[in-house]
mmCIF file with all atom_site columns, C-alpha atoms in Angstrom:
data_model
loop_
_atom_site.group_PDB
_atom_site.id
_atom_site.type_symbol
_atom_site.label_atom_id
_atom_site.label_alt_id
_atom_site.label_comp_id
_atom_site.label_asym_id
_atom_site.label_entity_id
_atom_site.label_seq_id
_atom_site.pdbx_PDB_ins_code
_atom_site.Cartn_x
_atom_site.Cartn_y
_atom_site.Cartn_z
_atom_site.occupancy
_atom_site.B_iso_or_equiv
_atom_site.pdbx_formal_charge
_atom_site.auth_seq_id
_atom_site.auth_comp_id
_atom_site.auth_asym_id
_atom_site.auth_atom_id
_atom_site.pdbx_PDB_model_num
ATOM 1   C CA . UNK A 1 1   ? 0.793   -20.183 -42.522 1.00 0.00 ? 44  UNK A CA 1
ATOM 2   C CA . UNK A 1 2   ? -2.291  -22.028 -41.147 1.00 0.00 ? 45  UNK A CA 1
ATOM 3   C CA . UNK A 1 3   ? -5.337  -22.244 -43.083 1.00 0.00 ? 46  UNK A CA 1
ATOM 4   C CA . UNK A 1 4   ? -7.297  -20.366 -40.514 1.00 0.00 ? 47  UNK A CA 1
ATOM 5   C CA . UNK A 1 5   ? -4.960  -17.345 -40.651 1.00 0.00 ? 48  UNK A CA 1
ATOM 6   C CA . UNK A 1 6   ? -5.534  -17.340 -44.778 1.00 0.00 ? 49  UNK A CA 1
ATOM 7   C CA . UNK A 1 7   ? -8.910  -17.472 -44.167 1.00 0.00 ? 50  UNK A CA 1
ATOM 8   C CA . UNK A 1 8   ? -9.379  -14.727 -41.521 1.00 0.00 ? 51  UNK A CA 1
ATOM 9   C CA . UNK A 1 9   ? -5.474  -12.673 -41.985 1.00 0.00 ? 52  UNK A CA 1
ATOM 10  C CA . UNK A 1 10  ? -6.569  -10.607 -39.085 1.00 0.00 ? 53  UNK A CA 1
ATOM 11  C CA . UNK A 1 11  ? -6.144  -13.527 -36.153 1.00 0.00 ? 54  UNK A CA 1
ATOM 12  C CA . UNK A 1 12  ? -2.440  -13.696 -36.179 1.00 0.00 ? 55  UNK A CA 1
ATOM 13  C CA . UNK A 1 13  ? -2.680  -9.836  -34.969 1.00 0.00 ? 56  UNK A CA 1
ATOM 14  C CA . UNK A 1 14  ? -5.318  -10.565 -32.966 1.00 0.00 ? 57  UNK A CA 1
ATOM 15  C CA . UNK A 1 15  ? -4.071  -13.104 -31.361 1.00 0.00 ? 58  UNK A CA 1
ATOM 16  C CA . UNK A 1 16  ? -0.611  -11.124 -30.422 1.00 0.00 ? 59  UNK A CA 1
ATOM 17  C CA . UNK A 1 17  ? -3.017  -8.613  -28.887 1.00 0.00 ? 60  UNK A CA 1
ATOM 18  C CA . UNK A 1 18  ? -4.923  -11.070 -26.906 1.00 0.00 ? 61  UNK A CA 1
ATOM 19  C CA . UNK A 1 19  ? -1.323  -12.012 -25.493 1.00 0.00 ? 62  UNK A CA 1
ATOM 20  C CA . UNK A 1 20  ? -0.076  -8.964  -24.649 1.00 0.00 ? 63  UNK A CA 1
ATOM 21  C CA . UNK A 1 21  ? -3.493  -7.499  -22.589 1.00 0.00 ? 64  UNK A CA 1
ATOM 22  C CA . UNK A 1 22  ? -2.921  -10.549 -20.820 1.00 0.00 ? 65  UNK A CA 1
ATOM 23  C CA . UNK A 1 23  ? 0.357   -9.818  -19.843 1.00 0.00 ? 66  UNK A CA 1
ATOM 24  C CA . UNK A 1 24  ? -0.279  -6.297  -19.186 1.00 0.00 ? 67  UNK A CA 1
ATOM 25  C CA . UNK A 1 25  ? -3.359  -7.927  -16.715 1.00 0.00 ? 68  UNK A CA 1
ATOM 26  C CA . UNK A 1 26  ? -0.352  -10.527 -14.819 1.00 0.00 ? 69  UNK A CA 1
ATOM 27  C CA . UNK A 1 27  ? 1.812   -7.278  -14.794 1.00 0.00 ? 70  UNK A CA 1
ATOM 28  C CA . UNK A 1 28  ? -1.117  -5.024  -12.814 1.00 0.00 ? 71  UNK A CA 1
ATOM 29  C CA . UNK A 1 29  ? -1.665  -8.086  -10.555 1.00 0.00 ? 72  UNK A CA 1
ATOM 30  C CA . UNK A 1 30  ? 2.084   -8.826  -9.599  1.00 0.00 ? 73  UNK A CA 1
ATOM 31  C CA . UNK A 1 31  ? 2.445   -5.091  -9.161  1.00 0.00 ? 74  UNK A CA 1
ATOM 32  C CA . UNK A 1 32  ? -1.004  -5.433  -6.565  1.00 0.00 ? 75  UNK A CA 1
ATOM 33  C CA . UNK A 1 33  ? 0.478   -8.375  -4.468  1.00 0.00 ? 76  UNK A CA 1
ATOM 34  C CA . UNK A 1 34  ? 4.041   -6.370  -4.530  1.00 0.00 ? 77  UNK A CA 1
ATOM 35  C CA . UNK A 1 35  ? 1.938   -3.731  -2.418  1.00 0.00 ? 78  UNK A CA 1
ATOM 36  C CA . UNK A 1 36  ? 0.211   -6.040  -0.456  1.00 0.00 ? 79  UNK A CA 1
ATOM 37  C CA . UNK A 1 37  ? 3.088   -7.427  0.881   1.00 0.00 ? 80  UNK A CA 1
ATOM 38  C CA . UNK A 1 38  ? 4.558   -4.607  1.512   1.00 0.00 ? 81  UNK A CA 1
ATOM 39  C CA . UNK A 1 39  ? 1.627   -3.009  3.562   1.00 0.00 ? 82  UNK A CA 1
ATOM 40  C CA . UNK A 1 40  ? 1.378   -6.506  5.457   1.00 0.00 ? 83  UNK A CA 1
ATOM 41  C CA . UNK A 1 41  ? 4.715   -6.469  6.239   1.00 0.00 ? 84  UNK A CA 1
ATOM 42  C CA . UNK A 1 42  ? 3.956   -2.779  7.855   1.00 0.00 ? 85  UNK A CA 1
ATOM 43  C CA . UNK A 1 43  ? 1.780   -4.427  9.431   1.00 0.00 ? 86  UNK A CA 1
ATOM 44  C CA . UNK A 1 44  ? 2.920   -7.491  11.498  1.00 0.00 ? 87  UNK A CA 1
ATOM 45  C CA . UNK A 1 45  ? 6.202   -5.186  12.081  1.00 0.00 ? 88  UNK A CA 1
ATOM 46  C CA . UNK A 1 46  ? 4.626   -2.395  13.737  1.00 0.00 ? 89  UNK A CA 1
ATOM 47  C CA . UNK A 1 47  ? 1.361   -3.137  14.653  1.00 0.00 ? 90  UNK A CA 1
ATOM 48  C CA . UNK A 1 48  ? 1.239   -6.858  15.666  1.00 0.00 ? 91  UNK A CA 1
ATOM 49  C CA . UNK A 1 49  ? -0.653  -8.433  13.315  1.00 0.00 ? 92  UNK A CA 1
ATOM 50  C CA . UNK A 1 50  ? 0.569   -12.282 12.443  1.00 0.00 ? 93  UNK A CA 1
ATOM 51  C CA . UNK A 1 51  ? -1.152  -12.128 8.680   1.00 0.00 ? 94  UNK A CA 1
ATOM 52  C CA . UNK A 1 52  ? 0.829   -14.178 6.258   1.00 0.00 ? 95  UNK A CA 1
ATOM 53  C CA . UNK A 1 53  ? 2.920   -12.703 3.340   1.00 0.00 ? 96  UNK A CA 1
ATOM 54  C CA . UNK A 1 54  ? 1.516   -14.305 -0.095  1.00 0.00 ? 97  UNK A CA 1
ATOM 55  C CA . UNK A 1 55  ? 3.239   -15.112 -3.505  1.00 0.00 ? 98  UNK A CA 1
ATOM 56  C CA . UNK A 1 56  ? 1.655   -15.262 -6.711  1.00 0.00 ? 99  UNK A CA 1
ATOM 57  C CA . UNK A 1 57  ? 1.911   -18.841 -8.418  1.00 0.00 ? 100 UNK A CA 1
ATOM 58  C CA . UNK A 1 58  ? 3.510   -18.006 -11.777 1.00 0.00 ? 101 UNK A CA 1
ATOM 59  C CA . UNK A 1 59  ? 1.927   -21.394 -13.318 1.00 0.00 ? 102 UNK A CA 1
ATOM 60  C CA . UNK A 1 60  ? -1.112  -20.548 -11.599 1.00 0.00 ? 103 UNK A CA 1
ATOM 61  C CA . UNK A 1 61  ? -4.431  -19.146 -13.428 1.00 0.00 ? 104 UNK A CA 1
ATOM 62  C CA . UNK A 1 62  ? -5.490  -15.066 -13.493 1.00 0.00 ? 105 UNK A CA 1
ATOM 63  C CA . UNK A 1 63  ? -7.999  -16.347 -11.023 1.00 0.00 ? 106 UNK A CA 1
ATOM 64  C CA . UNK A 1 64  ? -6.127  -18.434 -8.833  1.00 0.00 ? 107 UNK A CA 1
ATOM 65  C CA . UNK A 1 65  ? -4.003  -15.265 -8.715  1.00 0.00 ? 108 UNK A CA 1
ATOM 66  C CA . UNK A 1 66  ? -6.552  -13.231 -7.839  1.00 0.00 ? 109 UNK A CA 1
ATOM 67  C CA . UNK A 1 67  ? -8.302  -14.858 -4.921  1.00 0.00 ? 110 UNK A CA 1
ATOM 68  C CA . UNK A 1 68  ? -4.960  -15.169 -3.274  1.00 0.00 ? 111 UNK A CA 1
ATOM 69  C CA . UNK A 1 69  ? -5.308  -11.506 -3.382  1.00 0.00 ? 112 UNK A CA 1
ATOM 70  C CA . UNK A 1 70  ? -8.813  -11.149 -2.356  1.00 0.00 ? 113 UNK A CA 1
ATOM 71  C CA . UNK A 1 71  ? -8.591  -13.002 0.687   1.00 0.00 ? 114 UNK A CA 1
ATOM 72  C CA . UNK A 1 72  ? -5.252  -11.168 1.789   1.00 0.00 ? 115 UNK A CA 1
ATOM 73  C CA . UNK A 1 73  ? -6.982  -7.930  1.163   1.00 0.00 ? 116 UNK A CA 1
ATOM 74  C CA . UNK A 1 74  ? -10.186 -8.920  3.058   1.00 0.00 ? 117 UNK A CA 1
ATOM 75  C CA . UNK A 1 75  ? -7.875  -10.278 6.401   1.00 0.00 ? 118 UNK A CA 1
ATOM 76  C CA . UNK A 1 76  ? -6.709  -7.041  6.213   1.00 0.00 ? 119 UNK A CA 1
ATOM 77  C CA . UNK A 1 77  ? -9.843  -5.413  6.383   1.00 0.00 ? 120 UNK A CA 1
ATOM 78  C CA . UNK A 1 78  ? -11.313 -8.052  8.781   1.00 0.00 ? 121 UNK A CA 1
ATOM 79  C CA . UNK A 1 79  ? -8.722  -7.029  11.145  1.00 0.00 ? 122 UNK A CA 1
ATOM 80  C CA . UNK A 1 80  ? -9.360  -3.404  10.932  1.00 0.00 ? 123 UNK A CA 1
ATOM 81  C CA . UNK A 1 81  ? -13.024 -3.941  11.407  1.00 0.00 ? 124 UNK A CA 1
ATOM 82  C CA . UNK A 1 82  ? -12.237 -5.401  14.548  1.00 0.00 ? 125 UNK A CA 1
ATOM 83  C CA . UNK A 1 83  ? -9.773  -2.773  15.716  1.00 0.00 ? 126 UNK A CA 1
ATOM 84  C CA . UNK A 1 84  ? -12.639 0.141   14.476  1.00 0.00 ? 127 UNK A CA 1
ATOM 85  C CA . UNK A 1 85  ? -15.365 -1.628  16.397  1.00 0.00 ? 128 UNK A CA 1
ATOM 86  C CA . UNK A 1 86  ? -13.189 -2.250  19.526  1.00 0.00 ? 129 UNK A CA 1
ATOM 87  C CA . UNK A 1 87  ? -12.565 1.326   19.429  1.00 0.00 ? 130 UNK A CA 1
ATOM 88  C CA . UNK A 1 88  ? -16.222 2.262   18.980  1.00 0.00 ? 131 UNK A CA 1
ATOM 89  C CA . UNK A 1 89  ? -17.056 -0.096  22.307  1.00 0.00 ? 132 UNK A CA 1
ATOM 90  C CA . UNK A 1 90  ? -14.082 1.848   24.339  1.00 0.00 ? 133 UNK A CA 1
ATOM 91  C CA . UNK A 1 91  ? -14.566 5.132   23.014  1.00 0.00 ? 134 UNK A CA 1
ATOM 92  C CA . UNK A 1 92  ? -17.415 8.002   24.237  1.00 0.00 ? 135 UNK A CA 1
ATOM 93  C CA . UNK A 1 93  ? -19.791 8.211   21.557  1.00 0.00 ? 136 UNK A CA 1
ATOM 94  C CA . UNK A 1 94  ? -18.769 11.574  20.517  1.00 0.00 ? 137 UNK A CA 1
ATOM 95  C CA . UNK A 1 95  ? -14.978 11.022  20.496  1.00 0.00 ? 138 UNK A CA 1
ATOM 96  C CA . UNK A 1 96  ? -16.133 7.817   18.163  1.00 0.00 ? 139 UNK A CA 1
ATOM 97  C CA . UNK A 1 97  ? -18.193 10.270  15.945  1.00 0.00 ? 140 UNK A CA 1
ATOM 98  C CA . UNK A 1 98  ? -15.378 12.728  15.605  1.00 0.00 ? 141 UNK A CA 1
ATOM 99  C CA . UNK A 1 99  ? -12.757 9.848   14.533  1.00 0.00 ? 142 UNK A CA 1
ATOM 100 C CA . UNK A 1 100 ? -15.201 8.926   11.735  1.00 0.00 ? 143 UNK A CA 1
ATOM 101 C CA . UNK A 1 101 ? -16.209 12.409  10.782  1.00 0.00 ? 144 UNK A CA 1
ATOM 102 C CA . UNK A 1 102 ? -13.921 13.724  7.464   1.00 0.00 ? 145 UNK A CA 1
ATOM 103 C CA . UNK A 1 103 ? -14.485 17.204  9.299   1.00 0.00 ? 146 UNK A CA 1
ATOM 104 C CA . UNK A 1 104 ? -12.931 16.826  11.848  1.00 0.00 ? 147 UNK A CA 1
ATOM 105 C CA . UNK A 1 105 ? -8.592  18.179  11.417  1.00 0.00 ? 148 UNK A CA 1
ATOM 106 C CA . UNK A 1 106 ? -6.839  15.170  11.492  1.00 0.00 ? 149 UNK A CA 1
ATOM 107 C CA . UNK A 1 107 ? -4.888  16.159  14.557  1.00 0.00 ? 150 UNK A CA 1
ATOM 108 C CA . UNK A 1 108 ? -7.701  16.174  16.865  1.00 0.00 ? 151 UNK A CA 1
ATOM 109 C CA . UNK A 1 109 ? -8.174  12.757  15.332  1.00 0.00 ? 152 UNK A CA 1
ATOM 110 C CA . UNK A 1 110 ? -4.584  12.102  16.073  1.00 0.00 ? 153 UNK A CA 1
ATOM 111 C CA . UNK A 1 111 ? -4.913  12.663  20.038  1.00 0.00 ? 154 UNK A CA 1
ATOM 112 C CA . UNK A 1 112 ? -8.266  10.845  20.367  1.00 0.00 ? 155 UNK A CA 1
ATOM 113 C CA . UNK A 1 113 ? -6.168  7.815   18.889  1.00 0.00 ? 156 UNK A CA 1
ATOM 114 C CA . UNK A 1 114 ? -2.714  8.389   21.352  1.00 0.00 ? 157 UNK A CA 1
ATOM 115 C CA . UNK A 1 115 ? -5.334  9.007   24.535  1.00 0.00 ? 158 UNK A CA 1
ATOM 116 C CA . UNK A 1 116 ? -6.591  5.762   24.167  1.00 0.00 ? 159 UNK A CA 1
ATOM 117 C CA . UNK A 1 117 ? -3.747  3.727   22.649  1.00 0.00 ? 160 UNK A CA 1
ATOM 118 C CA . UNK A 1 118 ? -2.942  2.049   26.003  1.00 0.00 ? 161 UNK A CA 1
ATOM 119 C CA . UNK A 1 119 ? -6.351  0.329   26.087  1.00 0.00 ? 162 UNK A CA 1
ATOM 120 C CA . UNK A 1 120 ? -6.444  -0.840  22.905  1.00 0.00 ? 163 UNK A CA 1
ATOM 121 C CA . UNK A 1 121 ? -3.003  -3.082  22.154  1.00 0.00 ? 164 UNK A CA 1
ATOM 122 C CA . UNK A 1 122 ? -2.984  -2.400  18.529  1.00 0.00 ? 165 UNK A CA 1
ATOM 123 C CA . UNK A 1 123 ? -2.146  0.795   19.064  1.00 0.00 ? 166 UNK A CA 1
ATOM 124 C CA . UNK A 1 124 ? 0.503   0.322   21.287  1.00 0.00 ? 167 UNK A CA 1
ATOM 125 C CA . UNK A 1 125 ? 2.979   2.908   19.432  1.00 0.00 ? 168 UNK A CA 1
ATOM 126 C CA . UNK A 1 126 ? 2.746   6.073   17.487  1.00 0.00 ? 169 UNK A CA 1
ATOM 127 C CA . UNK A 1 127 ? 3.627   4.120   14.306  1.00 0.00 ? 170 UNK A CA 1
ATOM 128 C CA . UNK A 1 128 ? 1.116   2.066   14.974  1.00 0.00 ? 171 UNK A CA 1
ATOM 129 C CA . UNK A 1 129 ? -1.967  4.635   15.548  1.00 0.00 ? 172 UNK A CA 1
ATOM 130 C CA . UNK A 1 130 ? -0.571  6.452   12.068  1.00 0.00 ? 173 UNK A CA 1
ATOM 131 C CA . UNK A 1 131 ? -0.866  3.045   9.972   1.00 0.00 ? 174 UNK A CA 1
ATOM 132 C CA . UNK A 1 132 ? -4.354  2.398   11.566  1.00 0.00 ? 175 UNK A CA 1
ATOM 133 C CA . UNK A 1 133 ? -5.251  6.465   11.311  1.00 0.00 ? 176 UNK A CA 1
ATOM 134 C CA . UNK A 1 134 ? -4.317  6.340   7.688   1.00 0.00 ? 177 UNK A CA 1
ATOM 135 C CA . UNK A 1 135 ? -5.709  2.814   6.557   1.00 0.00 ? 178 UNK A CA 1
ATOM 136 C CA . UNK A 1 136 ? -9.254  3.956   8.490   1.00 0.00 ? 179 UNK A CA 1
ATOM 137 C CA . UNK A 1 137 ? -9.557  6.939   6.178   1.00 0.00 ? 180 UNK A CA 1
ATOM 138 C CA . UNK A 1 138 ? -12.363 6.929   3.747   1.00 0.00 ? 181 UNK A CA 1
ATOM 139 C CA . UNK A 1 139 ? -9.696  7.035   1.169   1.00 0.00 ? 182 UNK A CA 1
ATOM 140 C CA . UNK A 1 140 ? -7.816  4.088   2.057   1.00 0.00 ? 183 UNK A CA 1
ATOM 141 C CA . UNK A 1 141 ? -10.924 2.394   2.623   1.00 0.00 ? 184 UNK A CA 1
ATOM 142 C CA . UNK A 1 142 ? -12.221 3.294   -0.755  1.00 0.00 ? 185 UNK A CA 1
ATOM 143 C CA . UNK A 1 143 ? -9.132  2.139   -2.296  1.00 0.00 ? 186 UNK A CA 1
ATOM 144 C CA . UNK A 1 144 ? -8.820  -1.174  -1.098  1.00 0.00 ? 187 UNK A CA 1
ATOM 145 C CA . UNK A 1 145 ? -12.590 -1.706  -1.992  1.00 0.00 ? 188 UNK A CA 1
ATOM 146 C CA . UNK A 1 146 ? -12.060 -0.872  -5.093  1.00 0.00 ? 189 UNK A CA 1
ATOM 147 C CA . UNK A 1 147 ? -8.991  -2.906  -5.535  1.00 0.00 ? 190 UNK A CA 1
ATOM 148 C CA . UNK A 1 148 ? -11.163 -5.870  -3.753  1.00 0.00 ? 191 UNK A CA 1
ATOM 149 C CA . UNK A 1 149 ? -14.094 -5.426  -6.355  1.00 0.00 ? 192 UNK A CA 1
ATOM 150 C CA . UNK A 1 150 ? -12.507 -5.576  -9.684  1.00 0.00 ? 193 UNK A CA 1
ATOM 151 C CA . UNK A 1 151 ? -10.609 -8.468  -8.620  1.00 0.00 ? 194 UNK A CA 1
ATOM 152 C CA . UNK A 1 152 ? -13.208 -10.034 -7.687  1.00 0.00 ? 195 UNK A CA 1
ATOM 153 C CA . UNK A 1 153 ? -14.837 -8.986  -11.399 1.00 0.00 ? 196 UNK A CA 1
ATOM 154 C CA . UNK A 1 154 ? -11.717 -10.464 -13.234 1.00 0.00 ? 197 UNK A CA 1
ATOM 155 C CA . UNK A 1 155 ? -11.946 -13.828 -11.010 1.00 0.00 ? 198 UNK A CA 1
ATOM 156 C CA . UNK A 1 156 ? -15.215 -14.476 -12.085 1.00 0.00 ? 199 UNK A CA 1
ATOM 157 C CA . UNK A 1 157 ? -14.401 -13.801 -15.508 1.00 0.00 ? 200 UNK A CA 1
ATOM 158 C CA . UNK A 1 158 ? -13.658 -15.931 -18.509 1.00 0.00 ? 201 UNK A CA 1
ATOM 159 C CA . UNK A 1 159 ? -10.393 -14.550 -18.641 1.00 0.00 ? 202 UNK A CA 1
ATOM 160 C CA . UNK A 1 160 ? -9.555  -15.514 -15.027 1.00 0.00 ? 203 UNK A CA 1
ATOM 161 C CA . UNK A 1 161 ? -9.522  -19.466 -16.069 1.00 0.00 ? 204 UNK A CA 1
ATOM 162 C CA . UNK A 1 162 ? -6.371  -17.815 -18.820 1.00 0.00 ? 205 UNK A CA 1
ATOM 163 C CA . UNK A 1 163 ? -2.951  -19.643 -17.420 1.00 0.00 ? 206 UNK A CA 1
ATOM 164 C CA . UNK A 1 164 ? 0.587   -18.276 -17.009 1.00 0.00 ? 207 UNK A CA 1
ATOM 165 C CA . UNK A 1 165 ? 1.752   -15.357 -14.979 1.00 0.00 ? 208 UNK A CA 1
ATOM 166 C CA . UNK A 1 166 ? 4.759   -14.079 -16.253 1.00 0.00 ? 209 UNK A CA 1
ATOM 167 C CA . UNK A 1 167 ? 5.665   -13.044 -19.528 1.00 0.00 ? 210 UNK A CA 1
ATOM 168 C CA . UNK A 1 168 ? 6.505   -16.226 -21.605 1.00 0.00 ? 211 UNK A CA 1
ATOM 169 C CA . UNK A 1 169 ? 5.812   -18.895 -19.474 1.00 0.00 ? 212 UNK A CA 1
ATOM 170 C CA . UNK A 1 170 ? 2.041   -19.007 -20.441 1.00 0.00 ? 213 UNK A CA 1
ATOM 171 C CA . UNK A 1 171 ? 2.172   -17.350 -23.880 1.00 0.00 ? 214 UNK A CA 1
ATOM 172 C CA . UNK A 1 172 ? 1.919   -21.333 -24.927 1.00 0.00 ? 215 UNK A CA 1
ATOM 173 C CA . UNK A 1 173 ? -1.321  -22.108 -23.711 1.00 0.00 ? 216 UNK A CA 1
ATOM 174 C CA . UNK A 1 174 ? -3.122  -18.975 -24.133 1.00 0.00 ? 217 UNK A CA 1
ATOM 175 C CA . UNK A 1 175 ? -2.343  -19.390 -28.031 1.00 0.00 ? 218 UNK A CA 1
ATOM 176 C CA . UNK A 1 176 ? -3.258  -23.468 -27.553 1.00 0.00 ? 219 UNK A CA 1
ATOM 177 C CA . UNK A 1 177 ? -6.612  -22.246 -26.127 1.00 0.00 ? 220 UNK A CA 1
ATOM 178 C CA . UNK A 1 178 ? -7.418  -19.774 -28.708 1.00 0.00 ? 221 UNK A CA 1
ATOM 179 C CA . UNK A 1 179 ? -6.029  -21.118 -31.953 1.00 0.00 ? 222 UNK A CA 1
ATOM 180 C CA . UNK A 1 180 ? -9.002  -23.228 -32.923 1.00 0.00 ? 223 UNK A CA 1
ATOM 181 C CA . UNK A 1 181 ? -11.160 -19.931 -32.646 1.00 0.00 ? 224 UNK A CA 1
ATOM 182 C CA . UNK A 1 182 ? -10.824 -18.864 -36.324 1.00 0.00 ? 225 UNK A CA 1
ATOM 183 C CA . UNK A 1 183 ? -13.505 -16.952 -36.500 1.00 0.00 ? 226 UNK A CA 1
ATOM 184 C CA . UNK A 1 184 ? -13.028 -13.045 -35.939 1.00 0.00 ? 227 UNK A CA 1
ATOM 185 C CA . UNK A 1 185 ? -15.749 -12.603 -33.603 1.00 0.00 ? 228 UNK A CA 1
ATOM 186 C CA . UNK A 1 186 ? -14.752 -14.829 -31.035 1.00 0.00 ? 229 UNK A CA 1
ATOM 187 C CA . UNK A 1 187 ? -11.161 -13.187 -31.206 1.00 0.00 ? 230 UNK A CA 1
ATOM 188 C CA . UNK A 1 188 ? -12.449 -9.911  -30.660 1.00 0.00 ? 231 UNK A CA 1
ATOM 189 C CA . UNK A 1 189 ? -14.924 -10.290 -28.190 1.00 0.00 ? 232 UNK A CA 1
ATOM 190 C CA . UNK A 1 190 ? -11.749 -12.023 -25.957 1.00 0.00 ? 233 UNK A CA 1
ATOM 191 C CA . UNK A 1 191 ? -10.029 -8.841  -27.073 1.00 0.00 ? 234 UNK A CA 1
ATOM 192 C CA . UNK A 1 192 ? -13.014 -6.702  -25.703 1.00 0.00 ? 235 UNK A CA 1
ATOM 193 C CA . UNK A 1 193 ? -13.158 -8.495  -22.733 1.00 0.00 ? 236 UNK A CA 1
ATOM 194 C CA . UNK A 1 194 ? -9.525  -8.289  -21.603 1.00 0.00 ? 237 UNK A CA 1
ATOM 195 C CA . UNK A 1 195 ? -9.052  -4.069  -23.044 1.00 0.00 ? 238 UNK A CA 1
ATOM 196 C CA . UNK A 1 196 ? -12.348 -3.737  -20.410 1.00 0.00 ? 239 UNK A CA 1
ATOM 197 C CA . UNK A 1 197 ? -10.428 -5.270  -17.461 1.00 0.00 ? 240 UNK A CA 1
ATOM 198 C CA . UNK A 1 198 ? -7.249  -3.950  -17.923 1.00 0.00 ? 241 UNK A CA 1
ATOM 199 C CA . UNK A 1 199 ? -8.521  -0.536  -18.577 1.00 0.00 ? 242 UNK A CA 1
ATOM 200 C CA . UNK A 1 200 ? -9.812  -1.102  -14.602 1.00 0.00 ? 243 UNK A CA 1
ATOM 201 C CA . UNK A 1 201 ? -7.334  -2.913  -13.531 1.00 0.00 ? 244 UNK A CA 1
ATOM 202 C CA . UNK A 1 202 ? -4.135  -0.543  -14.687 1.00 0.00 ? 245 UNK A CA 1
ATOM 203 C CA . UNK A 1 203 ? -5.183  2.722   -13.053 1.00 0.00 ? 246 UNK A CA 1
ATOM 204 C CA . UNK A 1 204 ? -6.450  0.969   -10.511 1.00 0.00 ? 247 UNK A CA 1
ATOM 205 C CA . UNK A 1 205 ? -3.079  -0.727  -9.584  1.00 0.00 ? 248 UNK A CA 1
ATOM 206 C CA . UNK A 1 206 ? -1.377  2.111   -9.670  1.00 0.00 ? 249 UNK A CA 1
ATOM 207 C CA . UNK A 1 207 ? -3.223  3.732   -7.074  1.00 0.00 ? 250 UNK A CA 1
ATOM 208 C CA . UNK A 1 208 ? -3.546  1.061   -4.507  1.00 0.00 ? 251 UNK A CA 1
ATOM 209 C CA . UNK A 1 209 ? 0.784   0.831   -4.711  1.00 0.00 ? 252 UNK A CA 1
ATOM 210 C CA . UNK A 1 210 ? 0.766   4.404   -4.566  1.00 0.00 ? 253 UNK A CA 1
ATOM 211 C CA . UNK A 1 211 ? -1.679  4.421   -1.850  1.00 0.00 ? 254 UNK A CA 1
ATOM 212 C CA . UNK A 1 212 ? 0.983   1.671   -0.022  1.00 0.00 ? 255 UNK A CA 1
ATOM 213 C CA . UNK A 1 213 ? 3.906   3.350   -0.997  1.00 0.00 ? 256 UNK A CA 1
ATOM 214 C CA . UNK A 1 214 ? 2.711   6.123   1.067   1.00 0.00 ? 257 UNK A CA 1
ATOM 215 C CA . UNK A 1 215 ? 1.542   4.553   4.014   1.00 0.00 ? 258 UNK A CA 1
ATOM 216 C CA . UNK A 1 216 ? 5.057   2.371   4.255   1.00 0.00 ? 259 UNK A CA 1
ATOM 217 C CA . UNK A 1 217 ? 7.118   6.382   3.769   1.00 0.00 ? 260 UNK A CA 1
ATOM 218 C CA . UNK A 1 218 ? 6.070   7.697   6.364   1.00 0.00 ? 261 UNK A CA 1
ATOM 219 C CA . UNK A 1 219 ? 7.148   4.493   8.893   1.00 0.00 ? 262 UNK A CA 1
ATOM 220 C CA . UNK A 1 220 ? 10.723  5.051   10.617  1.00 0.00 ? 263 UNK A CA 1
#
């Protein structure tokens, strides 16, 4: 046993906790580019979009990780700006209001969308106007916001500089980069840190895949 954990007998558990919010944090984020491939493969299948499929770097850091996400998210979002505000520049102002307005029953949304599909090449399809009708909804939107800001949060984070993406590969230098911090405090506060994050991050996870998921069912 080393002298620190005589010392201070709490750091060998604290350290095994530090480890596993970690993983639980890799797990959330492999689970988040999962879904993002999934909806961008959606996507440049039935909507022609040409955005690239991404991969998470299993040697890679929490924040490398997570700005691959962030700027696969935000092309996303780019690109449905531009569809929303091509739209707004072809549509009446009133049929634009009512395709914004929560309101308004979704099928009247619906035919506003197939009426003007032919002038607007995204929406060249039916599939096509329900991905765009459903990814335009304030829910959606909210979603992949959210998803977009907490990432962003972890990035910038202490934890994000944290190597290893899978479980066991970077078990090794999370330990190397903590072991010389025998004192309790600085164990806990990483602890604190990484129980705040994941406590966003998990539920959060879950309901952008879900949110995916759903999308991606309803496609033939």
């Amino acid at each position: 046993m080393a002298l620190s954990d005589i010392l201070y007998p709490g750091n060998p558990a604290r350290r095994e906790k530090v480890v596993r919010l970690h993983q639980d944090l890799i797990n959330c984020i492999e689970l988040n580019f999962d879904a993002t491939n999934e909806l961008i493969k959606a996507l440049n299948t039935h909507c022609q979009f040409k955005l690239h499929p991404i991969k998470m770097n299993k040697n890679g850091t929490v924040r490398e990780n997570c700005d691959v996400l962030l700027a696969a998210i935000q092309s996303i979002q780019d690109t449905l700006q531009a569809i929303d505000a091509r739209l707004k520049s072809e549509l009446e102002p009133d049929l634009y209001r009512k395709l914004h307005d929560f309101q308004e029953p979704d099928a009247k949304k619906m035919q506003i969308l197939r009426n003007v599909a032919k002038g607007v090449s995204f929406l060249g399809g039916i599939v096509a106007i329900r991905i765009f009708y459903n990814l335009a909804s304030p829910v959606v939107s909210r979603v992949l916001s959210q998803m977009s800001t907490i990432l962003a949060r972890i990035s910038a984070s202490v934890i994000g500089l944290m190597a290893g993406a899978l479980l066991g590969v970077g078990v090794d230098l999370i330990l190397s980069a903590i072991l010389g911090a025998v004192e309790r405090d600085q164990l806990e506060a990483k602890i604190q840190e990484l129980e705040k994050l994941v406590s966003e991050l998990k539920p959060a996870s879950h309901e952008y895949y879900k949110t995916i998921i759903k999308i991606s069912c309803t496609l033939p």
